[in-house]
C-alpha cells in the first residue's frame, strides 16, 4: 500500500526546496519508486533464469508482443480504437500488464510468445492429465490469449491419452420412428451361438422376431435371408439378439428344444403393452404347449399399439438419458475422444 502509506510516514530529512511537508512527501515518493523498481516478478514464478532469457529472446522477435511492449512503456491510450490493432486483444486487462527485463507479464504471469507456445503446450501436458487440470496448473504462471482453448484442443488430440481414454460418454437416446402397422419397420443383426451363426430380424411394431440359422456367413446367404423377410436395418436388433441368445443358452443348458422357448416368448405379453408380439403381428395368439381355449386363438385386432409404443419409448428415454448427455458435433480434422 505504497501510496496510502506515504503521508503517514516520518521519513528522513531531504535536501531541496519547499516546505518540510513537501520535502518529506517528495523523498517518500522517491523511496517508494525505488522500492517498486526492485520488485522482481521472476521471484514469484517457478521459471528458471535460462527459461526467462529464452522467453525474452522470443519476445523480441514476436511482432504482437513488441507492439504490446511499446504500448505499455509509452502508455495505453484512453480509448481502445487508438491502441495498435495487433495489441487490442490485451485491452481488457491492460492495467495488469508490465514489462521487466524485456519480458512481458500479466500480473505475476509471464506472457508466452507465439513461437514458444507449442513447446509450452507439450510441457504443460507432459504428465498426460486432463485439459482442465492442465489449464489450472498452467494459469498460475503462464498466459497468452485463448490459452485455455488451446490447451483443451492439444489434450483432445493427444494420441497417448486417446489410447488410454475412458469409455465415450453415452449420448442421449435417439428414438426410432413409430410404426403404425406390423412389419413396417424392421431391424436385423447377426450373432453366433455354440459355433453356429444366426440372423435375427425383429419387427418394431410387435417386437416379434424371426431367427434364421445361417449355413455360412457369405454375403449371398445373408442377402437371400434378408430378401425372404423384407427387412429395414437399424439398431433395435441388438436388444432382440440379447433375448435370443439368452433363450438359446438356457435351452441348451436344460437340453430343451430352443424353438419351443422362442415360441413361448413370442406368445408372452410384453410389459406395459397388454399384448404379445404374436398378437400384435398376427392378431391372434399362437398355439403352444400351454393349454388355451379356442377363444384365445381367434383373431382379434389389437388397438392402441402405437400410443403404447410411444409411451414406452418416452419412458425408456427418460431413464436412459439420466446418465447421458449430448456430445458436440465433430469437426473436420478433429479427433474424437
Short mmCIF file of C-alpha atoms in Angstrom, two decimals:
data_model
loop_
_atom_site.label_atom_id
_atom_site.label_comp_id
_atom_site.label_asym_id
_atom_site.label_seq_id
_atom_site.Cartn_x
_atom_site.Cartn_y
_atom_site.Cartn_z
CA UNK A 1 0.00 0.00 0.00
CA UNK A 2 2.74 2.44 -1.04
CA UNK A 3 0.60 5.47 -1.90
CA UNK A 4 -1.66 5.35 1.14
CA UNK A 5 1.34 4.96 3.49
CA UNK A 6 3.28 7.92 2.09
CA UNK A 7 1.61 10.69 4.05
CA UNK A 8 1.75 8.81 7.35
CA UNK A 9 5.47 8.17 7.28
CA UNK A 10 8.05 10.37 9.02
CA UNK A 11 10.93 9.94 6.58
CA UNK A 12 14.47 11.17 6.95
CA UNK A 13 15.29 14.72 6.04
CA UNK A 14 15.56 15.55 2.36
CA UNK A 15 17.55 18.42 0.91
CA UNK A 16 15.65 20.52 -1.53
CA UNK A 17 13.31 23.39 -1.96
CA UNK A 18 9.82 23.69 -0.49
CA UNK A 19 8.27 23.17 2.92
CA UNK A 20 9.27 20.35 5.28
CA UNK A 21 6.00 18.59 4.46
CA UNK A 22 6.65 18.85 0.71
CA UNK A 23 10.27 17.68 1.10
CA UNK A 24 9.14 14.70 3.19
CA UNK A 25 6.47 13.82 0.64
CA UNK A 26 8.86 14.05 -2.30
CA UNK A 27 11.51 11.95 -0.61
CA UNK A 28 8.94 9.36 0.42
CA UNK A 29 7.67 9.06 -3.15
CA UNK A 30 11.21 8.70 -4.45
CA UNK A 31 11.88 5.95 -1.94
CA UNK A 32 8.67 4.15 -2.90
CA UNK A 33 9.60 4.33 -6.60
CA UNK A 34 12.95 2.76 -5.81
CA UNK A 35 11.15 0.01 -3.86
CA UNK A 36 8.87 -0.71 -6.81
CA UNK A 37 11.81 -0.88 -9.19
CA UNK A 38 13.41 -3.56 -7.02
CA UNK A 39 10.37 -5.89 -7.16
CA UNK A 40 11.43 -8.81 -9.37
CA UNK A 41 8.49 -10.60 -10.99
CA UNK A 42 10.63 -13.66 -11.63
CA UNK A 43 10.83 -14.22 -7.90
CA UNK A 44 7.15 -15.15 -7.98
CA UNK A 45 7.50 -17.56 -10.90
CA UNK A 46 8.53 -21.17 -10.98
CA UNK A 47 10.67 -20.43 -14.03
CA UNK A 48 14.44 -20.69 -14.36
CA UNK A 49 16.61 -17.77 -15.43
CA UNK A 50 17.54 -19.67 -18.62
CA UNK A 51 13.86 -20.06 -19.48
CA UNK A 52 13.19 -16.37 -18.85
CA UNK A 53 16.08 -15.48 -21.15
CA UNK A 54 14.64 -17.73 -23.83
CA UNK A 55 11.25 -16.05 -23.40
CA UNK A 56 12.89 -12.62 -23.66
CA UNK A 57 14.62 -13.56 -26.91
CA UNK A 58 11.41 -14.89 -28.44
CA UNK A 59 9.51 -11.86 -27.17
CA UNK A 60 11.94 -9.62 -29.07
CA UNK A 61 11.06 -11.50 -32.27
CA UNK A 62 7.30 -11.52 -31.67
CA UNK A 63 5.61 -8.72 -33.61
CA UNK A 64 2.48 -8.67 -31.45
CA UNK A 65 4.36 -8.63 -28.15
CA UNK A 66 6.71 -5.90 -29.37
CA UNK A 67 3.70 -3.72 -30.18
CA UNK A 68 2.27 -4.57 -26.76
CA UNK A 69 5.59 -3.80 -25.07
CA UNK A 70 5.86 -0.39 -26.74
CA UNK A 71 2.26 0.43 -25.83
CA UNK A 72 2.87 -0.45 -22.18
CA UNK A 73 6.05 1.63 -22.00
CA UNK A 74 4.52 4.65 -23.71
CA UNK A 75 1.16 4.32 -22.02
CA UNK A 76 -2.20 3.00 -23.13
CA UNK A 77 -4.46 5.47 -24.94
CA UNK A 78 -7.79 6.50 -23.47
CA UNK A 79 -9.86 4.53 -26.00
CA UNK A 80 -9.34 1.06 -27.42
CA UNK A 81 -9.57 2.22 -31.03
CA UNK A 82 -6.41 4.29 -30.61
CA UNK A 83 -4.35 1.30 -29.44
CA UNK A 84 -2.35 -0.68 -32.05
CA UNK A 85 -4.67 -3.16 -33.73
CA UNK A 86 -2.30 -6.05 -33.10
CA UNK A 87 -2.29 -5.40 -29.33
CA UNK A 88 -6.00 -4.76 -28.80
CA UNK A 89 -6.73 -8.31 -27.59
CA UNK A 90 -4.85 -7.34 -24.40
CA UNK A 91 -7.02 -4.23 -23.85
CA UNK A 92 -9.44 -5.73 -21.26
CA UNK A 93 -6.61 -6.27 -18.76
CA UNK A 94 -4.21 -3.53 -19.88
CA UNK A 95 -3.75 -2.31 -16.30
CA UNK A 96 -2.29 -5.70 -15.33
CA UNK A 97 0.46 -5.76 -17.97
CA UNK A 98 4.03 -4.75 -17.18
CA UNK A 99 7.48 -5.11 -18.71
CA UNK A 100 10.59 -6.22 -16.88
CA UNK A 101 13.96 -7.02 -18.44
CA UNK A 102 12.33 -7.38 -21.84
CA UNK A 103 9.72 -9.90 -20.63
CA UNK A 104 6.01 -9.10 -20.54
CA UNK A 105 3.90 -10.02 -17.54
CA UNK A 106 0.20 -10.07 -16.83
CA UNK A 107 0.24 -9.60 -13.10
CA UNK A 108 2.62 -12.34 -11.97
CA UNK A 109 2.10 -14.48 -15.07
CA UNK A 110 4.65 -14.40 -17.85
CA UNK A 111 3.18 -13.80 -21.31
CA UNK A 112 4.42 -16.51 -23.68
CA UNK A 113 5.42 -15.52 -27.25
CA UNK A 114 3.62 -17.34 -30.05
CA UNK A 115 6.74 -19.21 -31.18
CA UNK A 116 7.14 -20.84 -27.75
CA UNK A 117 3.51 -21.87 -27.25
CA UNK A 118 3.77 -25.32 -28.94
CA UNK A 119 6.68 -26.23 -26.67
CA UNK A 120 4.83 -24.93 -23.62
CA UNK A 121 1.74 -26.96 -24.54
CA UNK A 122 3.89 -30.09 -24.65
CA UNK A 123 5.41 -29.29 -21.28
CA UNK A 124 2.03 -28.45 -19.73
CA UNK A 125 0.65 -31.83 -20.84
CA UNK A 126 3.79 -33.86 -20.15
CA UNK A 127 2.03 -35.83 -17.40
CA UNK A 128 -1.00 -36.51 -19.65
CA UNK A 129 -3.54 -35.17 -17.21
CA UNK A 130 -6.87 -33.78 -18.37
CA UNK A 131 -7.34 -30.47 -20.13
CA UNK A 132 -9.00 -28.69 -17.22
CA UNK A 133 -6.30 -29.86 -14.80
CA UNK A 134 -3.56 -28.78 -17.22
CA UNK A 135 -5.11 -25.34 -17.51
CA UNK A 136 -5.49 -24.91 -13.76
CA UNK A 137 -1.82 -25.75 -13.39
CA UNK A 138 -0.59 -23.52 -16.22
CA UNK A 139 -2.66 -20.45 -15.42
CA UNK A 140 -0.75 -19.90 -12.20
CA UNK A 141 2.41 -18.87 -14.04
CA UNK A 142 1.71 -18.57 -17.78
CA UNK A 143 -0.57 -16.55 -20.01
CA UNK A 144 -1.39 -15.99 -23.66
CA UNK A 145 -4.71 -15.21 -25.37
CA UNK A 146 -7.00 -18.25 -25.79
CA UNK A 147 -4.61 -20.37 -23.72
CA UNK A 148 -7.42 -22.41 -22.14
CA UNK A 149 -8.90 -23.33 -25.52
CA UNK A 150 -5.54 -24.24 -27.00
CA UNK A 151 -4.72 -26.47 -24.03
CA UNK A 152 -8.04 -28.31 -24.35
CA UNK A 153 -7.54 -28.78 -28.09
CA UNK A 154 -3.99 -30.03 -27.56
CA UNK A 155 -5.11 -32.54 -24.92
CA UNK A 156 -8.02 -33.76 -27.05
CA UNK A 157 -5.65 -34.65 -29.91
CA UNK A 158 -3.07 -36.39 -27.72
CA UNK A 159 -2.64 -39.90 -29.14
CA UNK A 160 -1.46 -41.34 -25.83
CA UNK A 161 -4.47 -40.00 -23.97
CA UNK A 162 -6.84 -41.29 -26.65
CA UNK A 163 -5.37 -44.80 -26.38
CA UNK A 164 -5.99 -44.92 -22.65
CA UNK A 165 -9.13 -42.79 -22.59
CA UNK A 166 -12.19 -43.83 -20.65
CA UNK A 167 -15.22 -45.09 -22.49
CA UNK A 168 -17.02 -42.48 -24.51
CA UNK A 169 -19.76 -40.61 -22.67
CA UNK A 170 -23.03 -42.10 -23.87
CA UNK A 171 -25.26 -39.68 -25.69
CA UNK A 172 -28.96 -39.09 -25.16
CA UNK A 173 -31.23 -41.63 -26.79
CA UNK A 174 -32.37 -41.13 -30.38
CA UNK A 175 -35.66 -42.98 -30.70
CA UNK A 176 -36.83 -44.72 -33.85
CA UNK A 177 -39.86 -43.57 -35.78
CA UNK A 178 -43.05 -45.15 -34.50
CA UNK A 179 -44.53 -47.83 -36.79
CA UNK A 180 -48.27 -47.90 -37.47
CA UNK A 181 -48.51 -51.47 -38.72
CA UNK A 182 -46.68 -54.82 -38.40
CA UNK A 183 -43.56 -55.46 -40.44
CA UNK A 184 -43.31 -51.77 -41.39
CA UNK A 185 -40.01 -51.07 -39.64
CA UNK A 186 -37.57 -53.90 -39.06
CA UNK A 187 -34.10 -54.35 -37.63
CA UNK A 188 -31.63 -57.15 -38.11
CA UNK A 189 -28.41 -58.40 -36.64
CA UNK A 190 -26.20 -61.47 -36.79
CA UNK A 191 -24.78 -63.39 -33.87
CA UNK A 192 -23.00 -66.64 -33.05
CA UNK A 193 -24.08 -69.27 -30.54
CA UNK A 194 -22.42 -72.63 -29.89
CA UNK A 195 -20.33 -72.39 -33.06
CA UNK A 196 -23.39 -71.64 -35.20
CA UNK A 197 -24.30 -68.38 -36.91
CA UNK A 198 -27.76 -66.84 -36.83
CA UNK A 199 -29.59 -63.95 -38.47
CA UNK A 200 -32.20 -62.22 -36.33
CA UNK A 201 -34.88 -59.90 -37.71
CA UNK A 202 -37.20 -58.04 -35.34
CA UNK A 203 -40.41 -56.13 -36.06
CA UNK A 204 -40.67 -52.74 -34.33
CA UNK A 205 -44.44 -52.77 -34.14
CA UNK A 206 -44.90 -56.16 -32.50
CA UNK A 207 -41.42 -56.93 -31.13
CA UNK A 208 -41.86 -60.26 -32.89
CA UNK A 209 -38.60 -61.58 -34.25
CA UNK A 210 -37.59 -64.23 -36.73
CA UNK A 211 -34.38 -66.15 -36.31
CA UNK A 212 -32.56 -67.85 -39.18
CA UNK A 213 -29.79 -70.42 -38.87
CA UNK A 214 -27.12 -69.48 -41.41
CA UNK A 215 -25.19 -72.29 -43.13
CA UNK A 216 -22.40 -69.77 -43.75
CA UNK A 217 -21.63 -66.07 -43.35
CA UNK A 218 -21.27 -65.25 -47.02
CA UNK A 219 -22.91 -62.12 -48.35
CA UNK A 220 -25.01 -64.18 -50.76
CA UNK A 221 -26.53 -66.27 -47.96
CA UNK A 222 -27.28 -63.22 -45.78
CA UNK A 223 -28.85 -61.35 -48.69
CA UNK A 224 -31.13 -64.31 -49.50
CA UNK A 225 -32.32 -64.47 -45.88
CA UNK A 226 -32.91 -60.71 -45.85
CA UNK A 227 -34.94 -60.82 -49.06
CA UNK A 228 -37.13 -63.53 -47.60
CA UNK A 229 -38.05 -61.26 -44.66
CA UNK A 230 -38.05 -57.76 -46.41
CA UNK A 231 -36.11 -56.03 -43.55
CA UNK A 232 -35.08 -52.45 -42.96
CA UNK A 233 -31.91 -52.50 -40.84
CA UNK A 234 -31.35 -50.35 -37.77
CA UNK A 235 -30.28 -50.70 -34.16
CA UNK A 236 -33.25 -52.31 -32.42
CA UNK A 237 -31.97 -55.80 -33.23
CA UNK A 238 -29.28 -55.57 -30.55
CA UNK A 239 -31.79 -55.96 -27.74
CA UNK A 240 -33.53 -58.78 -29.58
CA UNK A 241 -30.20 -60.56 -30.02
CA UNK A 242 -29.67 -60.45 -26.25
CA UNK A 243 -33.05 -62.06 -25.69
CA UNK A 244 -32.46 -64.70 -28.36
CA UNK A 245 -29.03 -65.61 -27.03
CA UNK A 246 -30.38 -65.91 -23.52
CA UNK A 247 -33.17 -68.23 -24.67
CA UNK A 248 -30.75 -70.40 -26.65
CA UNK A 249 -28.27 -70.64 -23.77
CA UNK A 250 -30.91 -71.68 -21.28
CA UNK A 251 -32.47 -74.19 -23.68
CA UNK A 252 -29.07 -75.74 -24.36
CA UNK A 253 -28.31 -75.90 -20.65
CA UNK A 254 -31.56 -77.79 -19.94
CA UNK A 255 -31.43 -79.87 -23.12
CA UNK A 256 -34.74 -78.41 -24.34
CA UNK A 257 -35.82 -77.51 -27.85
CA UNK A 258 -34.81 -73.85 -28.38
CA UNK A 259 -37.61 -73.29 -30.87
CA UNK A 260 -40.18 -74.08 -28.23
CA UNK A 261 -38.58 -71.49 -25.99
CA UNK A 262 -38.79 -68.94 -28.79
CA UNK A 263 -42.45 -69.85 -29.41
CA UNK A 264 -43.30 -69.23 -25.75
CA UNK A 265 -41.52 -65.89 -25.81
CA UNK A 266 -43.48 -64.79 -28.88
CA UNK A 267 -46.68 -65.64 -27.05
CA UNK A 268 -45.79 -63.81 -23.82
CA UNK A 269 -47.43 -60.37 -23.32
CA UNK A 270 -44.90 -57.55 -23.45
CA UNK A 271 -44.52 -55.38 -20.36
CA UNK A 272 -46.69 -52.23 -20.48
CA UNK A 273 -48.19 -53.32 -23.82
CA UNK A 274 -51.00 -55.67 -22.76
CA UNK A 275 -50.42 -57.95 -25.75
CA UNK A 276 -47.84 -60.41 -27.02
CA UNK A 277 -45.60 -60.00 -30.06
CA UNK A 278 -47.67 -62.67 -31.84
CA UNK A 279 -50.91 -60.81 -31.12
CA UNK A 280 -49.55 -57.53 -32.42
CA UNK A 281 -48.12 -59.11 -35.54
CA UNK A 282 -50.73 -61.76 -36.40
CA UNK A 283 -53.75 -60.52 -34.41
CA UNK A 284 -54.01 -63.81 -32.54
CA UNK A 285 -52.18 -65.94 -30.01
CA UNK A 286 -50.08 -68.88 -31.09
CA UNK A 287 -50.78 -72.45 -30.09
CA UNK A 288 -48.17 -73.64 -27.64
CA UNK A 289 -47.76 -76.49 -25.21
CA UNK A 290 -49.75 -74.49 -22.68
CA UNK A 291 -53.49 -75.27 -22.85
CA UNK A 292 -55.60 -72.44 -24.26
CA UNK A 293 -59.25 -72.03 -25.20
CA UNK A 294 -60.30 -71.62 -28.81
CA UNK A 295 -61.47 -68.10 -27.95
CA UNK A 296 -57.90 -67.04 -27.20
CA UNK A 297 -56.74 -68.39 -30.55
CA UNK A 298 -59.35 -66.48 -32.54
CA UNK A 299 -58.17 -63.40 -34.49
CA UNK A 300 -58.54 -60.10 -32.59
CA UNK A 301 -57.04 -56.87 -33.86
CA UNK A 302 -55.00 -55.20 -31.12
CA UNK A 303 -55.72 -51.45 -30.91
CA UNK A 304 -53.75 -48.60 -29.38
CA UNK A 305 -50.37 -50.19 -30.11
CA UNK A 306 -48.76 -47.02 -31.49
CA UNK A 307 -49.72 -44.94 -28.44
CA UNK A 308 -48.41 -47.59 -26.08
CA UNK A 309 -45.18 -47.80 -28.07
CA UNK A 310 -44.81 -44.03 -27.84
CA UNK A 311 -45.30 -44.08 -24.07
CA UNK A 312 -42.84 -46.94 -23.66
CA UNK A 313 -40.21 -45.16 -25.76
CA UNK A 314 -40.62 -41.94 -23.80
CA UNK A 315 -40.28 -43.82 -20.53
CA UNK A 316 -37.20 -45.70 -21.72
CA UNK A 317 -35.61 -42.49 -22.99
CA UNK A 318 -36.19 -40.63 -19.72
CA UNK A 319 -34.43 -43.35 -17.73
CA UNK A 320 -31.63 -43.74 -20.27
CA UNK A 321 -30.89 -40.01 -20.55
CA UNK A 322 -30.34 -39.64 -16.79
CA UNK A 323 -26.74 -40.78 -17.29
CA UNK A 324 -26.26 -39.46 -20.83
CA UNK A 325 -25.60 -36.12 -22.45
CA UNK A 326 -25.36 -34.75 -25.97
CA UNK A 327 -21.82 -34.61 -27.34
CA UNK A 328 -20.55 -31.76 -29.54
CA UNK A 329 -20.55 -32.39 -33.24
CA UNK A 330 -17.25 -33.48 -34.73
CA UNK A 331 -15.49 -31.01 -36.98
CA UNK A 332 -13.34 -31.82 -39.97
CA UNK A 333 -9.83 -32.73 -38.83
CA UNK A 334 -10.79 -33.12 -35.16
CA UNK A 335 -10.24 -36.45 -33.42
CA UNK A 336 -12.99 -37.94 -31.29
CA UNK A 337 -12.16 -38.53 -27.64
#
